[in-house]
Amino acid sequence: MGLRVATAFCKLPVSAGETISLRERLQDLGGAPGVLATMLRSMVDAWPEEVYAKPLIETRLLGQQTVFVMEPGLIRTLLVDEAGSLQREAFMTRALAPALGAGLLTSDGDRWRAQRRTSAPVFRPDRVRDFVPAMAAAAEATRERWLNRPADAGAFDLVPEMMRTALDIILATMTPGEGLDAERFGAAMEDYLGQTNWKMAYVMLGLPAWLPHPGGRRGREAARELRAVAAGLVNARRARGGGGSDLLGLLLAARDPATGAPLSEAELVDNLLTFVAAGHETVALALTWTLRLLADHPDVERRILDEIARVGTGFADDPARLDALSYTRQVVMEAMRLYPPAPLLVRRAARSIRLGDTLIPAGRSVHVPVYALHRHRLLWDRPDTFDPDRFAPAIHAARDRYAYLPFGAGPRVCIGMSLALSECLVVLATLLPSVRLRPVQAAMPEARFRVTLRPHGGMPMLPMRRAA
Ligand code: HEM
C-alpha cells in the first residue's frame, strides 16, 4: 500500500460511528502527509537544522513537543545523573516489543535493572576474547566467498554481505553448531525491523496499534517465527542440561548478583533476540560505512594495511593481538562518528528534569540526536571530513566523553560495545589484506535513518583480489 493510498484510506474512529481518514488526522496535527513521508524515509531529515549548531532546542516533531540535547555537559546530566528519571520512549518499545518482548533494550525500571545485572558479566571484555575464534571463522568464510566469486560476477551490495557476516558472528557466538538456518533467521529479522518505522510514526501520531500499515502482516509473522526459533534454542539447550561457554550457555548459567535468580524462559528468548537485533545490523552497518570510507581514502587504507601486516592476523589463536590494531580502531571510531549505526537516543522524562536553564516537564520526549552531535559545528573542527587522527589516543582523551556517543552513555550504554569493536577489527583485518573494494558510484550514498543508519540504495561495490 503506497503512503498516499494508506493515508487516504486508513480510517480512524473519532467518536461513536464517526471516523476520519489518516490524511485528515495528519492535517489536524498541523503536519501534511509530507511530514510522515519524510519521517518514514528518514527521521534525520525531519530534524531541524539547529540540531547541528545549538546546545539544546525545543521543537514540535510530528505533533509531539520534543527536546533535542546536543551539549555534552547537558547530555551527561540527562543520561547519567538523571538516568533514573527517564523511561523508554513508547514509540521505540511499541515498534520493537512484538519481536523482542521486554528484554534489555525494551524494558525499564526493576525489570531492566535485574536483566542488566545478570547479563553484564557475559559481555565483559575477557569473556568477549573467547568469542574471537567464532568471529575469525565467520570473517574468513566471507573472505573465501568473495575470493571464489566468478571473475565476471561484477559488483555486489556490501550491506547484505556485511549483514550476513555479522549475523554469522552473533549466531556463532550465541549458539554455534545448533543447526540454525541463518539465512532464514536473518530474513525474518529484516522483515521485522523493516516495518518498524511505520510503527514508530503511528505512535508519534497517536494512531492505534491495530491500524494496518505496509509490511505489518509479514512483520507479525516474522516476530512469531523469530520467537519460536529462539524458544526452540533455549529449550533444546535446557533439555541437554544447559552448559556451554557460548552466549546462550553463559546466559543460562547467569545469576542475578543481587538475588541469585536466573533469567526466566521469556527473558532468555527476549534477550537472545535482542542481542541478534541490536548486535548484527549495527555491526554490519559500522563495517559497511568503514569499508566505503576506506575505499575513498586510499592513504588511510594503506596505513591500516601496514598495521595489519605488522601485527599479523591469527586472532583465533591470539585474541590479544586485536589490542595492537590501534590505528584500525581509530578508523572504525571515526567512521562511526560520521555514520553512527544507532543515530538517535530517545527517552521520555518520567518526572521533571532540569537541564541547565531548561526545565523539562514530566512526560516530555527527550532526544539525543547522535548523528547531529557527531557533526555538531560547536564540537568538531571540519565536522563532515573523515579524519581518523581525531581519535589518536591523546586527542581523544582530551575530548569531552559526551561529545561522542556511538554506543550511548550512562547505565544504558551498549552492553555489546566490546564485542562490537572486536568484531569490526577482526572482520577488517581478515578482509582487507586479500580484497580491495571499489565503489560503483562516486558519490557516497545518502544516509537514511530507519532505526539504524543505512545507506540509501545499498552500498554497491566491486570486490577485487588485492595483489600481494
Ligand atoms: C557497532 C555496533 C553497535 C552499536 C553502534 C551499538 C549502539 C548501541 C547504543 C547507542 C545503545 C544505547 C541505546 C540507548 O541508550 O537508547 C545500545 C544499547 C544496546 N546494545 Fe548495542 N550497539 C552495537 C552492537 C551491539 C552488540 C554486538 C550487542 C549484543 C550482542 C548489542 C546489544 C545492545 C543491547 C542489549 C542494548 C540495550 C542495553 C540496555 O538498555 O541496557 N549492541 N547499543
Coordinates of C-alpha atoms and ligand atoms in Angstrom, one line a residue:
M1 CA 0.0 0.0 0.0
G2 CA 1.5 3.4 -1.0
L3 CA 1.7 6.2 1.5
R4 CA -0.8 8.3 -0.4
V5 CA -3.3 5.5 -0.5
A6 CA -2.7 4.5 3.1
T7 CA -3.3 8.0 4.4
A8 CA -6.5 8.4 2.4
F9 CA -8.0 5.0 3.2
C10 CA -6.9 4.3 6.8
K11 CA -9.9 5.3 8.9
L12 CA -9.6 6.4 12.5
P13 CA -12.5 6.4 15.0
V14 CA -13.2 9.9 16.5
S15 CA -16.5 9.2 18.2
A16 CA -19.3 6.6 18.1
G17 CA -19.8 5.6 14.5
E18 CA -17.7 8.5 13.2
T19 CA -14.3 8.2 11.5
I20 CA -11.8 10.4 9.8
S21 CA -9.0 9.4 7.4
L22 CA -5.4 9.3 8.5
R23 CA -4.8 12.1 6.0
E24 CA -7.3 14.3 7.8
R25 CA -5.7 13.4 11.2
L26 CA -2.3 14.4 9.9
Q27 CA -3.8 17.7 8.7
D28 CA -5.3 18.2 12.2
L29 CA -1.9 17.7 13.7
G30 CA -0.6 20.5 11.5
G31 CA 1.6 18.1 9.6
A32 CA 0.9 17.3 5.9
P33 CA 1.3 13.7 4.8
G34 CA 4.7 15.0 3.6
V35 CA 5.9 15.1 7.2
L36 CA 5.0 11.5 7.7
A37 CA 6.6 10.7 4.3
T38 CA 9.8 12.4 5.5
M39 CA 9.8 10.5 8.7
L40 CA 9.3 7.2 7.1
R41 CA 12.0 8.0 4.6
S42 CA 14.5 9.1 7.2
M43 CA 14.0 10.6 10.6
V44 CA 17.3 12.5 10.3
D45 CA 15.6 14.6 7.5
A46 CA 12.8 15.6 9.9
W47 CA 15.3 17.2 12.3
P48 CA 15.5 21.0 12.4
E49 CA 18.8 22.4 11.1
E50 CA 19.6 23.9 14.6
V51 CA 20.4 20.4 15.9
Y52 CA 23.8 20.8 14.2
A53 CA 24.5 24.3 15.7
K54 CA 22.7 24.8 19.1
P55 CA 23.3 23.2 22.5
L56 CA 19.6 22.4 23.1
I57 CA 16.4 23.0 21.2
E58 CA 12.7 22.5 21.9
T59 CA 10.5 21.9 18.9
R60 CA 7.4 20.0 17.7
L61 CA 8.1 16.8 15.8
L62 CA 5.0 15.1 14.3
G63 CA 2.7 16.8 16.7
Q64 CA 4.9 15.9 19.8
Q65 CA 6.7 18.5 21.8
T66 CA 10.4 17.2 21.8
V67 CA 13.6 18.4 23.4
F68 CA 16.9 17.8 21.4
V69 CA 20.0 17.9 23.6
M70 CA 23.4 18.3 21.9
E71 CA 25.6 19.9 24.6
P72 CA 27.9 17.3 26.2
G73 CA 27.5 18.6 29.7
L74 CA 23.7 18.5 29.4
I75 CA 23.9 15.1 27.8
R76 CA 25.8 13.8 30.8
T77 CA 23.2 15.3 33.2
L78 CA 20.5 13.6 31.2
L79 CA 21.9 10.2 30.6
V80 CA 24.0 9.7 33.8
D81 CA 22.7 12.0 36.7
E82 CA 19.1 11.8 35.7
A83 CA 19.1 8.3 34.3
G84 CA 16.6 7.3 37.0
S85 CA 14.1 10.0 35.8
L86 CA 13.9 8.6 32.3
Q87 CA 11.8 6.0 30.6
R88 CA 12.0 4.2 27.2
E89 CA 10.0 6.1 24.6
A90 CA 6.7 4.4 23.7
F91 CA 7.4 4.6 20.0
M92 CA 10.6 2.6 20.4
T93 CA 9.1 -0.1 22.7
R94 CA 5.9 -0.4 20.7
A95 CA 7.9 -0.8 17.5
L96 CA 10.3 -3.4 19.0
A97 CA 8.3 -5.3 21.7
P98 CA 6.3 -7.6 19.4
A99 CA 9.6 -9.3 18.5
L100 CA 11.9 -8.5 21.4
G101 CA 9.4 -8.7 24.3
A102 CA 10.6 -7.0 27.4
G103 CA 14.3 -7.7 27.1
L104 CA 17.2 -5.3 27.9
L105 CA 16.5 -2.9 25.0
T106 CA 12.8 -2.6 25.6
S107 CA 12.3 -2.7 29.4
D108 CA 12.6 -0.2 32.1
G109 CA 12.8 0.0 35.9
D110 CA 13.4 -3.0 38.1
R111 CA 12.8 -5.4 35.3
W112 CA 15.5 -3.8 33.2
R113 CA 17.9 -3.5 36.2
A114 CA 17.8 -7.2 37.1
Q115 CA 18.3 -8.3 33.5
R116 CA 21.2 -5.9 33.1
R117 CA 22.9 -7.0 36.3
T118 CA 22.5 -10.6 35.3
S119 CA 23.8 -10.4 31.8
A120 CA 26.5 -7.8 32.1
P121 CA 29.3 -10.2 33.1
V122 CA 28.6 -12.3 29.9
F123 CA 29.8 -9.3 27.9
R124 CA 33.0 -8.5 29.9
P125 CA 36.0 -7.9 27.6
D126 CA 37.7 -11.0 28.9
R127 CA 34.7 -13.1 28.0
V128 CA 34.5 -11.4 24.6
R129 CA 38.0 -12.7 24.0
D130 CA 36.6 -16.3 24.0
F131 CA 34.3 -15.3 21.1
V132 CA 37.1 -14.2 18.8
P133 CA 37.6 -17.6 17.1
A134 CA 34.0 -17.6 16.1
M135 CA 34.4 -14.0 14.7
A136 CA 37.6 -15.0 12.8
A137 CA 35.8 -18.1 11.3
A138 CA 32.9 -16.0 10.0
A139 CA 35.2 -13.3 8.6
E140 CA 37.3 -16.0 6.8
A141 CA 34.1 -17.5 5.4
T142 CA 33.2 -14.1 3.9
R143 CA 36.7 -13.7 2.5
E144 CA 36.6 -17.1 0.8
R145 CA 33.1 -16.4 -0.6
W146 CA 34.4 -13.2 -2.1
L147 CA 37.7 -14.7 -3.4
N148 CA 35.8 -17.5 -5.0
R149 CA 33.3 -15.4 -6.9
P150 CA 33.4 -15.9 -10.7
A151 CA 35.7 -13.3 -12.4
D152 CA 32.8 -11.8 -14.2
A153 CA 30.4 -11.7 -11.2
G154 CA 30.6 -7.9 -11.1
A155 CA 29.6 -5.6 -8.2
F156 CA 27.6 -6.6 -5.1
D157 CA 25.8 -4.7 -2.4
L158 CA 28.0 -4.6 0.6
V159 CA 25.1 -4.2 3.1
P160 CA 23.7 -7.7 2.8
E161 CA 27.3 -9.1 2.7
M162 CA 28.1 -7.4 6.0
M163 CA 24.7 -8.3 7.4
R164 CA 25.4 -12.0 6.6
T165 CA 28.9 -11.8 8.2
A166 CA 27.7 -10.0 11.3
L167 CA 24.7 -12.4 11.6
D168 CA 27.0 -15.4 11.3
I169 CA 29.2 -14.0 14.0
I170 CA 26.4 -13.3 16.5
L171 CA 24.8 -16.7 15.9
A172 CA 28.1 -18.5 16.2
T173 CA 28.8 -16.6 19.4
M174 CA 25.4 -17.4 20.8
T175 CA 24.8 -21.0 19.7
P176 CA 27.5 -22.5 17.5
G177 CA 26.6 -25.7 15.7
E178 CA 22.9 -25.6 16.7
G179 CA 21.9 -26.1 13.0
L180 CA 20.1 -22.7 12.8
D181 CA 19.1 -21.6 9.3
A182 CA 21.0 -18.3 9.4
E183 CA 19.7 -17.0 6.1
R184 CA 16.1 -17.6 7.1
F185 CA 16.5 -16.2 10.5
G186 CA 18.2 -13.1 9.1
A187 CA 15.4 -12.6 6.5
A188 CA 12.8 -12.8 9.3
M189 CA 14.7 -10.3 11.4
E190 CA 15.0 -8.0 8.3
D191 CA 11.2 -8.3 7.6
Y192 CA 10.5 -7.4 11.2
L193 CA 12.9 -4.5 11.5
G194 CA 11.9 -3.2 8.0
Q195 CA 8.4 -2.2 9.1
T196 CA 9.3 -0.6 12.5
N197 CA 9.4 3.0 11.1
W198 CA 5.7 2.7 10.4
K199 CA 5.0 1.6 14.0
M200 CA 7.1 4.5 15.4
A201 CA 5.4 7.0 13.2
Y202 CA 2.0 5.7 14.3
V203 CA 2.8 6.0 18.0
M204 CA 4.1 9.6 17.4
L205 CA 0.8 10.4 15.6
G206 CA -1.3 8.8 18.4
L207 CA -2.7 6.2 16.0
P208 CA -3.9 2.9 17.3
A209 CA -1.6 -0.2 17.1
W210 CA -4.3 -2.2 15.2
L211 CA -4.3 0.1 12.3
P212 CA -2.8 -1.7 9.3
H213 CA 0.4 -0.5 7.7
P214 CA 2.7 -1.7 4.9
G215 CA 4.7 -4.8 5.9
G216 CA 2.6 -5.2 9.1
R217 CA 1.4 -8.7 8.5
R218 CA 4.8 -10.0 7.4
G219 CA 6.3 -8.3 10.4
R220 CA 3.8 -10.1 12.7
E221 CA 4.6 -13.5 11.1
A222 CA 8.3 -12.7 11.3
A223 CA 8.0 -11.9 15.0
R224 CA 6.2 -15.3 15.6
E225 CA 8.9 -17.1 13.7
L226 CA 11.8 -15.5 15.5
R227 CA 10.3 -16.1 18.9
A228 CA 9.6 -19.8 18.1
V229 CA 13.2 -20.3 16.8
A230 CA 14.7 -18.6 19.9
A231 CA 12.4 -20.6 22.3
G232 CA 13.5 -23.8 20.4
L233 CA 17.1 -23.0 21.0
V234 CA 16.6 -22.3 24.7
N235 CA 14.5 -25.5 25.2
A236 CA 16.9 -27.7 23.3
R237 CA 19.9 -26.5 25.4
R238 CA 17.9 -26.9 28.6
A239 CA 17.0 -30.4 27.6
R240 CA 20.7 -31.1 27.2
G241 CA 21.2 -29.8 30.7
G242 CA 22.4 -26.3 29.8
G243 CA 26.1 -25.6 29.8
G244 CA 28.4 -24.4 27.1
S245 CA 30.8 -21.4 27.0
D246 CA 28.8 -19.7 24.2
L247 CA 26.5 -16.8 24.9
L248 CA 23.4 -18.9 25.4
G249 CA 25.2 -21.2 27.8
L250 CA 26.5 -18.2 29.7
L251 CA 23.1 -16.6 29.9
L252 CA 21.5 -19.9 31.1
A253 CA 24.1 -20.1 33.8
A254 CA 24.0 -16.4 34.7
R255 CA 22.5 -15.4 38.1
D256 CA 21.4 -12.0 39.4
P257 CA 24.3 -11.0 41.8
A258 CA 21.7 -9.3 44.0
T259 CA 19.0 -12.0 44.2
G260 CA 20.6 -15.2 42.8
A261 CA 17.8 -15.5 40.3
P262 CA 18.4 -16.9 36.8
L263 CA 16.8 -15.3 33.8
S264 CA 13.3 -16.7 33.1
E265 CA 12.5 -18.5 29.9
A266 CA 10.8 -15.4 28.5
E267 CA 13.8 -13.3 29.4
L268 CA 16.1 -15.7 27.7
V269 CA 14.1 -15.6 24.5
D270 CA 13.7 -11.8 24.6
N271 CA 17.4 -11.3 25.2
L272 CA 18.6 -13.8 22.6
L273 CA 16.5 -11.9 20.0
T274 CA 17.6 -8.6 21.4
F275 CA 21.2 -9.5 21.0
V276 CA 20.7 -10.6 17.4
A277 CA 18.6 -7.5 16.6
A278 CA 20.8 -5.0 18.4
G279 CA 24.0 -6.7 17.6
H280 CA 24.1 -7.7 13.9
E281 CA 22.7 -4.8 11.9
T282 CA 24.6 -2.2 13.9
V283 CA 27.9 -4.0 13.4
A284 CA 27.2 -4.7 9.7
L285 CA 26.5 -1.0 9.1
A286 CA 29.6 0.1 11.0
L287 CA 31.6 -2.2 8.7
T288 CA 29.8 -1.1 5.6
W289 CA 30.4 2.6 6.1
T290 CA 34.0 1.9 7.2
L291 CA 34.8 -0.1 4.1
R292 CA 33.3 2.5 1.9
L293 CA 35.2 5.3 3.6
L294 CA 38.4 3.3 3.2
A295 CA 37.8 2.8 -0.5
D296 CA 37.5 6.6 -0.8
H297 CA 40.7 7.3 1.3
P298 CA 43.5 5.1 0.0
D299 CA 46.0 6.8 2.2
V300 CA 44.1 5.7 5.3
E301 CA 43.6 2.2 3.9
R302 CA 47.4 2.0 3.3
R303 CA 48.1 2.8 7.0
I304 CA 45.6 0.1 8.1
L305 CA 47.2 -2.5 5.8
D306 CA 50.7 -1.6 7.1
E307 CA 49.4 -2.0 10.7
I308 CA 47.8 -5.4 9.9
A309 CA 51.0 -6.6 8.2
R310 CA 52.9 -5.5 11.3
V311 CA 50.6 -7.0 13.9
G312 CA 49.7 -10.2 11.9
T313 CA 46.3 -11.9 11.9
G314 CA 45.8 -15.3 13.5
F315 CA 43.4 -13.7 16.1
A316 CA 41.7 -17.1 16.8
D317 CA 45.0 -18.3 18.5
D318 CA 45.9 -15.0 20.0
P319 CA 42.9 -12.7 20.6
A320 CA 45.2 -10.2 22.4
R321 CA 46.6 -9.2 19.0
L322 CA 43.5 -7.2 18.5
D323 CA 44.7 -4.7 21.1
A324 CA 47.7 -3.8 18.8
L325 CA 45.3 -2.7 15.9
S326 CA 45.2 0.8 17.3
Y327 CA 45.0 2.7 14.1
T328 CA 42.4 0.4 12.7
R329 CA 40.3 1.0 15.8
Q330 CA 40.7 4.8 15.3
V331 CA 39.3 4.4 11.7
V332 CA 36.3 2.5 13.0
M333 CA 35.6 5.1 15.6
E334 CA 35.9 7.9 13.0
A335 CA 33.6 6.0 10.6
M336 CA 31.0 5.7 13.5
R337 CA 31.3 9.4 14.2
L338 CA 30.3 10.3 10.6
Y339 CA 27.9 7.3 10.3
P340 CA 26.7 6.2 13.8
P341 CA 24.8 2.9 13.3
A342 CA 22.5 4.0 16.1
P343 CA 21.9 7.6 15.2
L344 CA 19.4 8.6 17.9
L345 CA 18.9 8.0 21.6
V346 CA 15.3 8.6 22.7
R347 CA 13.9 8.9 26.2
R348 CA 10.8 10.2 27.9
A349 CA 11.0 12.2 31.1
A350 CA 9.2 10.2 33.8
R351 CA 9.4 13.2 36.1
S352 CA 10.5 16.8 35.6
I353 CA 14.2 17.3 34.9
R354 CA 16.4 20.4 34.9
L355 CA 19.0 20.6 32.1
G356 CA 20.9 23.8 32.6
D357 CA 18.3 26.6 32.2
T358 CA 15.7 24.4 30.7
L359 CA 13.0 22.7 32.8
I360 CA 11.8 19.6 31.0
P361 CA 8.3 18.6 32.3
A362 CA 7.3 15.0 33.1
G363 CA 6.1 13.3 30.0
R364 CA 8.2 15.2 27.5
S365 CA 10.2 13.4 24.8
V366 CA 13.9 14.0 25.1
H367 CA 16.2 13.1 22.2
V368 CA 20.0 12.9 21.8
P369 CA 20.5 13.1 18.1
V370 CA 23.8 11.3 17.9
Y371 CA 24.2 11.8 14.2
A372 CA 23.9 15.6 14.7
L373 CA 26.1 15.6 17.8
H374 CA 28.9 13.9 15.9
R375 CA 28.7 16.6 13.2
H376 CA 27.9 19.5 15.5
R377 CA 29.6 22.7 14.4
L378 CA 30.5 23.8 18.0
L379 CA 32.1 20.5 18.8
W380 CA 34.0 19.3 15.8
D381 CA 36.5 21.0 13.5
R382 CA 35.6 20.2 9.8
P383 CA 32.7 18.1 11.1
D384 CA 32.0 16.5 7.7
T385 CA 35.6 15.5 7.0
F386 CA 36.8 11.9 7.5
D387 CA 39.9 12.1 9.6
P388 CA 40.8 9.1 11.9
D389 CA 43.6 11.1 13.5
R390 CA 40.9 12.8 15.6
F391 CA 40.9 9.5 17.5
A392 CA 44.6 9.4 18.2
P393 CA 44.7 8.5 21.9
A394 CA 45.9 11.9 23.3
I395 CA 43.4 13.9 21.2
H396 CA 40.5 11.6 22.0
A397 CA 41.3 11.6 25.7
A398 CA 41.2 15.4 25.8
R399 CA 37.7 15.4 24.2
D400 CA 34.5 15.5 26.3
R401 CA 33.3 11.9 26.8
Y402 CA 29.8 13.0 25.9
A403 CA 30.6 14.6 22.6
Y404 CA 31.0 11.1 21.0
L405 CA 28.3 8.6 21.7
P406 CA 28.1 5.7 19.1
F407 CA 27.3 3.3 22.0
G408 CA 25.3 5.7 24.1
A409 CA 26.3 6.5 27.8
G410 CA 25.2 6.0 31.4
P411 CA 23.7 2.9 32.8
R412 CA 22.1 2.0 29.4
V413 CA 25.3 2.2 27.5
C414 CA 25.6 -0.6 24.9
I415 CA 26.2 -3.8 26.6
G416 CA 27.8 -5.3 23.4
M417 CA 30.3 -2.5 22.9
S418 CA 33.4 -4.5 23.5
L419 CA 32.0 -7.4 21.3
A420 CA 31.1 -5.0 18.5
L421 CA 34.6 -3.3 18.4
S422 CA 36.3 -6.7 18.4
E423 CA 34.1 -7.9 15.6
C424 CA 34.9 -4.8 13.5
L425 CA 38.6 -5.3 14.0
V426 CA 38.6 -9.0 13.2
V427 CA 36.5 -8.5 10.0
L428 CA 38.5 -5.6 8.7
A429 CA 41.9 -7.3 9.4
T430 CA 40.7 -10.5 7.8
L431 CA 39.2 -9.0 4.6
L432 CA 41.3 -6.0 3.8
P433 CA 44.7 -7.7 3.1
S434 CA 43.0 -10.0 0.5
V435 CA 40.3 -7.9 -1.1
R436 CA 40.1 -4.4 -2.4
L437 CA 36.6 -2.9 -2.7
R438 CA 35.9 -0.3 -5.4
P439 CA 32.8 1.9 -5.1
V440 CA 30.5 1.6 -8.2
Q441 CA 29.2 5.2 -7.7
A442 CA 31.5 8.1 -7.0
A443 CA 29.1 9.8 -4.6
M444 CA 28.6 8.5 -1.1
P445 CA 25.1 7.1 -0.7
E446 CA 22.7 9.2 1.3
A447 CA 22.5 8.1 5.0
R448 CA 18.9 7.2 6.0
F449 CA 17.6 6.6 9.5
R450 CA 15.5 3.5 9.7
V451 CA 16.1 2.7 13.4
T452 CA 19.7 2.2 12.3
L453 CA 21.6 4.4 9.8
R454 CA 21.6 2.8 6.4
P455 CA 23.0 3.8 3.0
H456 CA 20.1 4.6 0.7
G457 CA 20.1 2.2 -2.3
G458 CA 22.6 0.0 -0.6
M459 CA 26.4 0.2 -1.0
P460 CA 27.3 -1.2 -4.4
M461 CA 31.0 -2.1 -4.5
L462 CA 33.2 -4.2 -6.8
P463 CA 35.4 -6.6 -4.9
M464 CA 38.9 -7.3 -6.4
R465 CA 41.6 -9.6 -5.3
R466 CA 44.4 -7.5 -3.8
A467 CA 47.8 -8.1 -5.3
A468 CA 50.2 -9.5 -2.7
Ligands
HEM1 C1 28.7 -1.1 16.2 C2 27.8 -1.8 16.8 C3 26.9 -1.3 17.8 C4 26.4 0.0 18.1 C5 26.8 1.2 17.3 C6 25.5 -0.1 19.2 C7 24.9 1.0 19.7 C8 24.1 1.0 20.9 C9 23.6 2.2 21.5 C10 23.7 3.6 21.1 C11 22.9 1.7 22.6 C12 22.2 2.6 23.6 C13 20.8 2.9 23.3 C14 20.1 3.9 24.2 O1 20.7 4.4 25.1 O2 18.9 4.1 24.0 C15 22.9 0.3 22.6 C16 22.3 -0.5 23.5 C17 22.3 -1.9 23.5 N1 23.1 -2.7 22.7 FE1 24.3 -2.0 21.2 N2 25.4 -1.4 19.6 C18 26.2 -2.2 18.8 C19 26.4 -3.5 19.0 C20 25.8 -4.3 19.9 C21 26.1 -5.7 20.1 C22 27.1 -6.6 19.3 C23 25.2 -6.2 21.0 C24 24.9 -7.5 21.6 C25 25.4 -8.6 21.2 C26 24.4 -5.0 21.4 C27 23.4 -5.1 22.4 C28 22.8 -4.0 22.9 C29 21.8 -4.0 24.0 C30 21.2 -5.3 24.6 C31 21.5 -2.7 24.3 C32 20.5 -2.2 25.4 C33 21.2 -2.1 26.7 C34 20.4 -1.6 27.8 O3 19.4 -0.8 27.6 O4 20.7 -2.0 28.9 N3 24.8 -3.9 20.8 N4 23.7 -0.1 21.6

